[in-house]
Amino acid sequence: AKLMEEDIRNKFFVALILTLPIIAYSQLGIIILGLRLPEPIPASWIMFLLATPVYFYSGGIFLYSTYKALQAKILNMAVLIAVGITAAYAFSVVLTLLGSEESFYEAAAMLTTFVLFGHWIEMKSRRGTTDALQALFDLVPPQARLWKNGKETMVPTLEVKLGDILILKPGDKVPVDGEIVEGETAIDESLVTGESLPVAKSVGDKVIGGSINTSGSVKFKATKIGEDTALAQIVKMVETAQNSKAPGQKIADRFAKYLVIVAVGGGLLTFAVWFFILGQPLFFALTFAISTIVIACPDALGLATPTVVAVGTGLGAKHNILIKDAQTLEQVSKIQVVVLDKTGTLTEGKPRITDVVAAPGFTQDQIIQLDSAAEAKSSHPLSLAVLEEAKRRKVTVSTQVERFKNFAGHGVEAVVDNKHVLVGTVKLMSDSKVDISPLQNDIDRLFSEGKTIMVLAVDNKIAGVAAASDPVKENAKQAITRMKDLGLEVAMITGDNKKTAEAIGKQLNIDRIFSEVLPEDKASYVKKLQKEGKFIAMVGDGVNDAPALAQADIGIAIAAGTDEANET
């Protein structure tokens, strides 16, 4: 795609550079600029020398496409453009050889330049999509840790076979889809599923290629490889959705065969009237006939749209809005429903401590102090949220931490300042025989608000609870209010659990909420809304949103999102 774009760009600039002097020494240039070549150099020969490379080199793409189209017995836009530039160039050459000062070189050159500009703009857009799809594949690591005959070896991901046992260590990207057979961990699936917090995984749970292992070490069995993986299916869905729009983007091609007939037929009819009926000289009649064909050739289709795109996208860029193509620019006015992704779009995309509840005998700062000390050695996003909260409260974190132990997906255990500290889920407390009843009401309340709970126990007694959530962006509610004021219906779609989604929806006054939605289902939900006869705009930021962005009538990606979402 990049080579094709560069080829068209080069052809366009050659045509542009040579067309400018052709126009200057054409009849148009003589009338407007008053330019004349010194005798005895005839302007027609200079224009011939300049127009010939424009016709054969720059316009060659249309001539070759016309040859292929006629071989296939079809008439398309390439045929129409080729007819126009060939008629103008060929007749001009004949006039030059006969010593006439009249010619149509400028028409052939300008038409070639205009249409090439349009093609170049189109190719830039197409290449961006190709690069984005490649970026999706780049989420898969090039190598995987294979466990075979009691040994760990690094192998190319492409060589992984179904049933192979693979190892994941903290920080590793998951190479293929699989099922855990040994160990426990927490995996960040936000790029693929949209789940804002890492998901606890243990034996029997599925792992998705392209996601990131955040904490424990596990072994898993490869269950899907190559084109069958979830990530490959996302890429396939993006391509399918984009290609399904192609017919609507090529209306001009659909009518090209009729325009070819109109242009050529109009030229022949004009010649017949002037030559046979009105009895005018041959070249006089031919001049009118060629003029008719060139005028009937829709150079506006090759120029007007790219010009509108250039101006419209330029104005958009000044307001921090990047518009991909003319079709998008035109159809934005039709939007009826705005579907918003949650994580990273309505929310900041990273957890933050929102509530701290202390049991009798403890203060909130003590809870954060002990919690952050115990979790200082963990790389879990919730641990990072606790450490951030300690910084915000200016709490000194103890460095006297011993016997640190990580329970993947459940919490941590450590000895802090000679105190046994346990931090983690309600399940971890239950397994450790810690009585949480003194703070049960607070735990239930925080759960009902859709927040993630971290219970803190000191010396096997409950000390407090810290709750985290992915905070809503400051301007999210204002943006949704503005959308509703415009008469737009607003919906939210997310991979998060129902309670979290409903809590965010209630906070932002969003009526329609779709929660626990997988990537493939995001696109299907958009389809359902489209089947209601509504024109849909999808707003997202992650790889997991790419199929839905492509399926929607208009896809809107926020700037903080991934390149894959932006391109889609």
XYZ file of C-alpha atoms in Angstrom:
568
model
C 0.000 0.000 0.000
C 2.858 2.359 0.846
C 4.576 1.720 -2.509
C 1.307 2.318 -4.398
C 0.718 5.557 -2.510
C 4.274 6.743 -3.253
C 3.895 5.847 -6.951
C 0.653 7.838 -7.294
C 2.167 10.724 -5.314
C 5.193 10.830 -7.655
C 2.959 10.728 -10.735
C 0.846 13.551 -9.314
C 3.808 15.849 -8.638
C 5.318 15.196 -12.099
C 1.955 16.030 -13.656
C 1.554 19.148 -11.492
C 5.036 20.507 -12.265
C 4.605 20.008 -16.024
C 0.975 21.154 -16.150
C 1.667 24.639 -14.752
C 3.791 25.791 -17.776
C 1.347 24.037 -20.154
C -1.460 26.204 -18.752
C 0.773 29.299 -18.924
C 1.415 28.847 -22.679
C -2.088 27.616 -23.579
C -4.755 29.934 -24.992
C -5.958 30.364 -21.395
C -2.484 31.511 -20.289
C -2.084 33.862 -23.252
C -5.456 35.502 -22.547
C -5.008 35.799 -18.762
C -1.223 36.190 -18.372
C -0.337 37.535 -21.802
C 2.568 35.066 -22.112
C 3.991 34.382 -25.561
C 7.079 32.455 -26.622
C 9.610 34.327 -28.798
C 9.512 33.521 -32.510
C 10.099 31.094 -34.083
C 9.312 28.731 -31.140
C 5.643 27.668 -31.482
C 3.836 27.227 -28.150
C 2.123 24.059 -29.404
C 5.451 22.182 -29.669
C 6.537 23.269 -26.185
C 3.197 22.086 -24.822
C 3.577 18.810 -26.754
C 6.961 18.153 -25.105
C 5.549 18.948 -21.659
C 2.236 17.104 -22.070
C 3.690 13.862 -23.456
C 5.268 12.669 -20.143
C 2.108 13.790 -18.319
C -0.010 11.634 -20.647
C 2.201 8.525 -20.781
C 3.875 8.547 -17.329
C 1.359 10.225 -15.029
C -1.736 9.235 -16.999
C -0.365 5.745 -17.692
C -2.173 4.423 -14.623
C -5.532 5.253 -16.261
C -4.464 3.869 -19.634
C -3.380 0.544 -18.089
C -6.552 0.343 -15.967
C -8.618 1.006 -19.089
C -6.828 -1.803 -20.951
C -7.635 -4.215 -18.106
C -11.236 -2.974 -17.842
C -11.878 -3.411 -21.561
C -10.349 -6.892 -21.408
C -12.897 -7.686 -18.710
C -15.622 -6.003 -20.820
C -16.504 -3.385 -18.206
C -16.657 0.404 -18.293
C -15.501 2.239 -15.169
C -14.106 5.598 -14.074
C -10.650 4.717 -15.421
C -12.140 4.257 -18.908
C -13.918 7.575 -18.625
C -10.762 9.451 -17.568
C -8.686 7.673 -20.248
C -11.213 8.604 -22.950
C -11.062 12.265 -21.899
C -7.268 12.631 -21.715
C -6.675 10.487 -24.827
C -9.150 12.449 -26.920
C -7.619 15.770 -25.830
C -3.982 14.650 -26.185
C -4.330 12.722 -29.474
C -6.261 15.484 -31.229
C -3.769 18.077 -29.954
C -0.861 16.055 -31.393
C -2.624 15.919 -34.787
C -3.226 19.694 -34.697
C 0.436 20.313 -33.760
C 1.721 18.132 -36.616
C -0.536 20.072 -39.016
C 0.994 23.355 -37.787
C -2.078 24.610 -35.924
C -1.618 26.804 -32.846
C -4.809 25.451 -31.304
C -4.637 22.476 -28.929
C -6.190 20.745 -25.928
C -2.950 19.838 -24.125
C -3.927 21.834 -21.043
C -7.237 19.911 -20.783
C -5.466 16.530 -20.885
C -2.789 17.630 -18.399
C -5.176 19.321 -15.958
C -7.596 16.380 -15.988
C -4.730 13.956 -15.275
C -3.395 16.124 -12.435
C -6.806 16.636 -10.805
C -7.749 12.965 -10.777
C -4.299 11.835 -9.607
C -4.621 14.211 -6.652
C -7.910 12.552 -5.726
C -6.360 9.078 -6.004
C -3.402 10.110 -3.846
C -5.715 11.355 -1.060
C -7.671 8.073 -1.266
C -4.503 5.936 -1.115
C -3.265 7.781 1.986
C -6.508 6.855 3.723
C -6.306 3.212 2.626
C -2.700 2.823 3.734
C -3.570 4.112 7.192
C -6.098 1.295 7.555
C -3.558 -1.303 6.392
C -0.987 -0.035 8.909
C -3.587 -0.179 11.665
C -4.471 -3.801 10.948
C -0.770 -4.654 11.000
C -0.516 -2.919 14.385
C -3.224 -5.264 15.687
C -1.106 -8.265 14.731
C 1.895 -6.633 16.421
C 0.107 -7.040 19.772
C 1.032 -10.724 19.579
C 4.610 -11.339 20.809
C 6.997 -12.753 18.171
C 8.163 -15.503 20.540
C 6.586 -17.800 23.127
C 7.953 -19.805 26.082
C 7.405 -23.483 25.194
C 7.463 -26.094 27.998
C 8.556 -29.445 26.583
C 10.259 -32.461 28.193
C 10.700 -30.544 31.439
C 12.516 -27.650 29.760
C 11.571 -24.092 28.822
C 12.610 -22.951 25.328
C 11.830 -19.809 23.306
C 10.125 -20.564 19.987
C 8.550 -18.323 17.307
C 4.850 -17.800 18.019
C 4.084 -18.973 14.465
C 5.494 -22.413 15.354
C 3.189 -22.933 18.350
C 0.877 -25.915 17.769
C -2.500 -26.784 19.237
C -2.048 -28.571 22.553
C 1.424 -27.143 23.236
C 2.095 -26.170 26.859
C 3.336 -22.584 27.175
C 4.661 -20.588 30.121
C 3.651 -17.042 31.062
C 5.800 -14.964 33.393
C 4.935 -11.536 34.880
C 4.998 -8.894 32.149
C 4.709 -11.408 29.284
C 2.211 -10.902 26.456
C -0.006 -13.923 25.818
C 1.064 -15.366 22.414
C -2.047 -17.439 21.556
C -5.448 -18.246 23.012
C -5.373 -21.008 25.595
C -6.484 -22.553 28.871
C -4.520 -22.417 32.135
C -3.373 -25.847 33.356
C -1.161 -24.784 36.284
C -0.834 -21.735 38.538
C -2.736 -18.516 39.241
C -2.305 -14.985 37.923
C -4.080 -11.769 36.954
C -4.184 -10.807 33.274
C -4.770 -7.348 31.817
C -7.242 -7.936 28.985
C -8.247 -4.272 28.584
C -6.813 -3.948 25.062
C -8.811 -6.937 23.854
C -11.970 -7.139 25.994
C -12.261 -3.639 27.477
C -12.303 -4.950 31.079
C -10.727 -2.040 32.963
C -9.062 -4.085 35.742
C -6.854 -7.196 35.456
C -8.850 -10.430 35.567
C -7.963 -13.189 38.057
C -7.074 -16.441 36.294
C -6.587 -19.947 37.636
C -6.652 -23.542 36.350
C -9.361 -23.996 33.712
C -9.695 -20.281 32.848
C -9.206 -19.002 29.293
C -6.424 -16.633 28.256
C -6.564 -14.398 25.181
C -3.681 -13.771 22.792
C -2.481 -10.158 22.916
C -3.416 -9.641 26.589
C -0.720 -9.008 29.247
C 0.155 -11.177 32.233
C 0.575 -8.814 35.201
C 1.568 -10.898 38.213
C 1.886 -14.689 38.622
C 3.587 -17.372 36.546
C 1.321 -19.942 34.892
C 1.354 -22.727 32.352
C -1.381 -22.877 29.729
C -2.379 -25.122 26.848
C -2.710 -23.581 23.374
C -6.341 -23.998 22.238
C -6.485 -21.543 19.326
C -3.674 -20.443 17.031
C -3.249 -18.312 13.895
C -6.484 -17.123 12.303
C -8.621 -18.779 14.990
C -7.433 -16.553 17.864
C -9.682 -13.835 19.272
C -7.316 -11.102 18.071
C -7.222 -12.508 14.530
C -11.027 -12.616 14.563
C -11.093 -8.922 15.581
C -8.829 -8.099 12.615
C -11.076 -10.138 10.303
C -14.181 -8.360 11.590
C -12.592 -4.941 11.046
C -11.668 -5.870 7.473
C -15.143 -7.283 6.779
C -16.926 -4.222 8.157
C -14.681 -1.857 6.195
C -15.016 -3.785 2.954
C -18.790 -3.941 3.327
C -18.840 -0.144 2.982
C -16.845 -0.116 -0.241
C -19.813 -0.234 -2.688
C -21.322 2.853 -1.096
C -18.050 4.698 -1.509
C -17.840 4.060 -5.260
C -21.061 5.501 -6.627
C -19.130 7.196 -9.421
C -17.852 3.829 -10.665
C -21.410 2.487 -10.696
C -22.498 5.219 -13.116
C -19.215 5.354 -15.047
C -20.397 3.087 -17.850
C -23.304 5.423 -18.550
C -21.037 8.479 -18.397
C -18.635 6.867 -20.907
C -21.541 6.316 -23.287
C -22.793 9.885 -22.720
C -19.326 11.413 -23.270
C -18.410 9.420 -26.388
C -21.961 9.467 -27.729
C -22.172 13.234 -27.145
C -18.890 13.740 -29.004
C -19.996 11.635 -31.968
C -23.382 13.374 -32.118
C -21.701 16.812 -32.005
C -19.353 15.831 -34.855
C -22.248 14.474 -36.923
C -24.298 17.661 -36.494
C -21.454 20.064 -37.333
C -19.908 18.026 -40.150
C -22.788 16.255 -41.877
C -25.782 18.493 -41.151
C -24.214 21.972 -40.918
C -21.459 21.188 -43.423
C -18.580 22.652 -41.420
C -14.908 21.725 -42.147
C -13.549 18.444 -40.690
C -11.235 19.992 -38.078
C -13.845 22.522 -37.044
C -16.327 19.681 -36.381
C -13.636 17.581 -34.629
C -12.739 20.510 -32.365
C -16.339 20.744 -31.163
C -16.568 16.941 -30.787
C -13.388 16.694 -28.685
C -14.509 19.687 -26.599
C -17.757 17.850 -25.852
C -15.930 14.651 -24.755
C -13.472 16.548 -22.520
C -16.232 18.648 -20.929
C -18.412 15.566 -20.388
C -15.493 13.818 -18.637
C -16.203 14.309 -14.905
C -12.954 15.826 -13.699
C -15.040 17.366 -10.904
C -15.477 13.869 -9.480
C -11.702 13.603 -9.239
C -11.154 17.125 -7.905
C -14.177 18.376 -5.969
C -14.257 15.650 -3.335
C -10.520 15.794 -2.495
C -10.770 19.589 -2.312
C -13.697 19.386 0.113
C -11.777 16.809 2.143
C -8.669 19.013 2.206
C -10.599 22.100 3.353
C -12.908 20.245 5.747
C -10.170 18.192 7.375
C -8.002 21.312 7.642
C -10.729 23.150 9.554
C -11.328 20.072 11.706
C -7.627 19.807 12.555
C -7.675 23.363 13.887
C -10.278 22.167 16.397
C -8.352 18.965 17.231
C -10.681 16.821 15.112
C -9.133 14.534 12.491
C -11.550 13.497 9.727
C -10.611 10.459 7.675
C -12.516 10.932 4.405
C -15.268 12.748 2.555
C -17.905 10.100 3.266
C -17.403 10.505 7.015
C -17.460 14.282 6.715
C -20.772 14.165 4.838
C -22.524 11.588 7.030
C -21.801 13.039 10.490
C -24.946 15.151 10.167
C -27.076 11.973 10.024
C -26.052 10.631 13.474
C -29.016 9.611 15.667
C -27.391 7.415 18.332
C -23.960 7.792 19.960
C -22.616 4.539 21.426
C -19.834 5.186 23.952
C -17.188 2.733 25.107
C -16.597 3.069 28.873
C -12.974 2.287 29.707
C -10.608 5.005 28.551
C -13.404 6.917 26.798
C -15.832 7.918 29.547
C -13.326 6.955 32.233
C -9.610 7.622 32.660
C -8.641 4.004 32.003
C -6.694 3.407 35.233
C -8.009 2.602 38.731
C -7.904 5.129 41.556
C -8.685 4.765 45.279
C -12.116 6.299 45.871
C -13.035 5.151 49.395
C -11.131 4.170 52.541
C -13.051 2.738 55.524
C -11.206 2.069 58.788
C -12.291 -0.383 61.486
C -12.310 0.799 65.137
C -8.757 1.324 66.367
C -7.391 2.304 62.929
C -7.328 5.518 60.868
C -7.707 5.887 57.093
C -4.067 6.932 56.769
C -2.969 3.833 58.687
C -4.974 1.640 56.298
C -3.254 3.217 53.282
C 0.121 3.113 55.020
C -0.046 -0.629 55.775
C -1.724 -1.451 52.472
C 0.881 0.384 50.360
C 3.781 -1.135 52.351
C 2.434 -4.649 51.815
C 1.795 -4.063 48.114
C 4.970 -2.091 47.338
C 6.574 -5.135 45.690
C 3.531 -5.904 43.538
C 3.078 -4.597 39.970
C -0.711 -5.058 40.034
C -2.595 -1.900 38.862
C -4.548 -1.851 42.147
C -1.250 -1.857 44.054
C -0.130 1.117 41.986
C -3.425 2.857 42.805
C -2.783 2.356 46.546
C 0.761 3.731 46.233
C -0.591 6.765 44.366
C -3.089 7.321 47.187
C -0.254 7.139 49.740
C 1.592 9.863 47.799
C -1.545 11.997 47.642
C -2.069 11.692 51.420
C 1.686 12.238 52.013
C 1.813 9.018 54.042
C 5.263 7.563 54.771
C 5.456 3.984 53.486
C 7.434 1.602 55.700
C 10.346 -0.251 54.109
C 10.472 -2.904 56.847
C 8.603 -5.488 54.775
C 9.384 -9.194 55.190
C 8.051 -12.528 53.943
C 6.164 -10.976 51.000
C 3.873 -13.441 49.230
C 1.638 -12.858 46.214
C -1.686 -14.687 45.772
C -2.245 -14.149 42.040
C -5.571 -12.491 41.364
C -6.517 -12.458 45.072
C -4.050 -10.302 47.013
C -0.772 -10.202 48.943
C 0.618 -11.166 52.334
C 3.593 -9.613 54.161
C 5.034 -8.738 57.558
C 5.155 -4.940 57.946
C 6.846 -3.467 61.035
C 6.459 -6.865 62.738
C 2.717 -6.944 61.953
C 1.176 -9.687 59.828
C -0.665 -7.872 57.009
C -3.062 -9.475 54.541
C -4.553 -7.414 51.678
C -6.930 -8.744 49.049
C -10.349 -9.974 48.059
C -13.221 -11.059 50.262
C -12.486 -14.629 49.139
C -8.870 -14.347 50.360
C -10.160 -13.195 53.763
C -12.600 -16.091 53.900
C -9.875 -18.596 52.974
C -7.635 -17.072 55.676
C -10.432 -17.286 58.289
C -10.601 -13.484 58.755
C -13.957 -12.252 60.106
C -15.141 -9.335 57.909
C -18.530 -8.864 59.580
C -17.548 -5.601 61.399
C -17.305 -3.868 57.976
C -19.783 -6.043 56.061
C -22.245 -3.179 55.453
C -19.506 -0.963 54.014
C -18.252 -3.806 51.816
C -21.782 -4.475 50.497
C -22.301 -0.750 49.808
C -19.037 -0.413 47.902
C -19.803 -3.563 45.910
C -23.244 -2.165 44.998
C -21.509 0.949 43.644
C -19.549 -1.240 41.251
C -16.193 -0.674 42.931
C -13.296 -3.093 43.353
C -12.698 -3.985 47.014
C -9.392 -4.516 48.830
C -9.843 -5.745 52.408
C -6.973 -5.189 54.884
C -6.401 -7.527 57.837
C -3.752 -6.992 60.527
C -2.743 -9.962 62.682
C -5.741 -11.878 61.305
C -8.316 -9.208 62.259
C -10.072 -6.892 59.808
C -8.555 -3.387 59.898
C -10.194 -1.614 56.971
C -11.349 -1.579 53.367
C -10.059 0.389 50.396
C -12.203 0.643 47.265
C -10.985 1.482 43.778
C -12.727 2.362 40.570
C -11.857 3.703 37.171
C -12.868 7.365 37.666
C -15.128 9.147 35.206
C -13.464 11.909 33.197
C -14.277 15.396 34.420
C -16.032 16.502 31.221
C -17.880 13.236 30.478
C -21.202 14.279 32.013
C -21.083 17.663 30.267
C -20.390 15.962 26.922
C -23.346 13.561 27.346
C -25.635 16.445 28.338
C -24.563 18.331 25.194
C -25.300 15.251 23.057
C -28.776 14.914 24.542
C -29.414 18.626 23.979
C -28.677 17.976 20.292
C -31.424 15.339 20.292
C -29.028 12.396 20.195
C -29.692 9.121 21.971
C -26.718 8.020 24.119
C -25.762 4.410 24.915
C -22.790 2.897 26.743
C -21.107 -0.405 25.924
C -18.403 -2.069 28.008
C -16.695 -5.324 28.893
C -17.028 -4.445 32.599
C -19.419 -6.243 34.960
C -23.054 -5.187 35.261
C -22.755 -3.406 38.649
C -19.789 -1.289 37.567
C -21.451 -0.408 34.253
C -24.768 0.530 35.890
C -23.002 2.666 38.496
C -21.213 4.647 35.773
C -24.406 4.865 33.692
C -26.383 6.240 36.630
C -23.655 8.771 37.418
C -23.627 10.043 33.828
C -27.385 9.804 33.185
C -27.014 7.269 30.350
C -30.238 5.418 29.525
C -29.084 2.386 27.529
C -26.275 0.320 29.039
C -24.743 -2.838 27.546
C -22.364 -4.552 30.007
C -20.136 -7.676 30.022
C -19.885 -7.383 26.243
C -17.110 -9.233 24.394
C -15.341 -7.606 21.381
C -17.306 -9.569 18.788
C -20.540 -8.705 20.574
C -19.741 -4.974 20.565
C -20.068 -4.990 16.785
C -23.256 -7.076 16.991
C -24.831 -4.601 19.448
C -24.079 -1.818 16.977
C -25.731 -3.959 14.283
C -28.831 -4.382 16.473
C -29.138 -0.613 16.839
C -28.702 -0.233 13.076
C -31.512 -2.752 12.530
C -33.736 -0.383 14.519
C -33.238 1.974 11.568
C -30.894 4.288 13.419
C -27.709 5.952 12.172
C -24.968 5.031 14.653
C -21.756 6.725 15.760
C -19.443 4.572 17.887
C -16.903 6.261 20.179
C -14.001 4.154 21.475
C -10.313 4.049 22.242
C -9.018 0.458 22.288
C -8.286 -2.504 20.047
C -11.396 -4.141 21.481
C -13.484 -1.301 20.018
C -12.097 -1.674 16.485
C -14.830 -4.035 15.124
C -17.601 -1.830 16.540
C -15.915 1.341 15.223
C -15.759 -0.240 11.773
C -19.328 -1.595 11.936
C -20.843 1.739 12.982
C -21.934 4.224 10.342
C -19.427 6.657 11.872
C -16.440 5.631 13.999
C -15.018 8.205 16.429
C -11.772 7.463 18.295
C -10.502 9.649 21.111
C -6.929 10.899 20.784
C -5.704 9.126 23.921
C -6.660 5.774 22.400
C -4.595 3.247 20.486
C -3.473 3.776 16.880
C -5.589 0.768 15.847
C -8.783 2.410 17.139
C -7.872 5.772 15.608
C -7.264 4.307 12.146
C -10.401 2.134 12.232
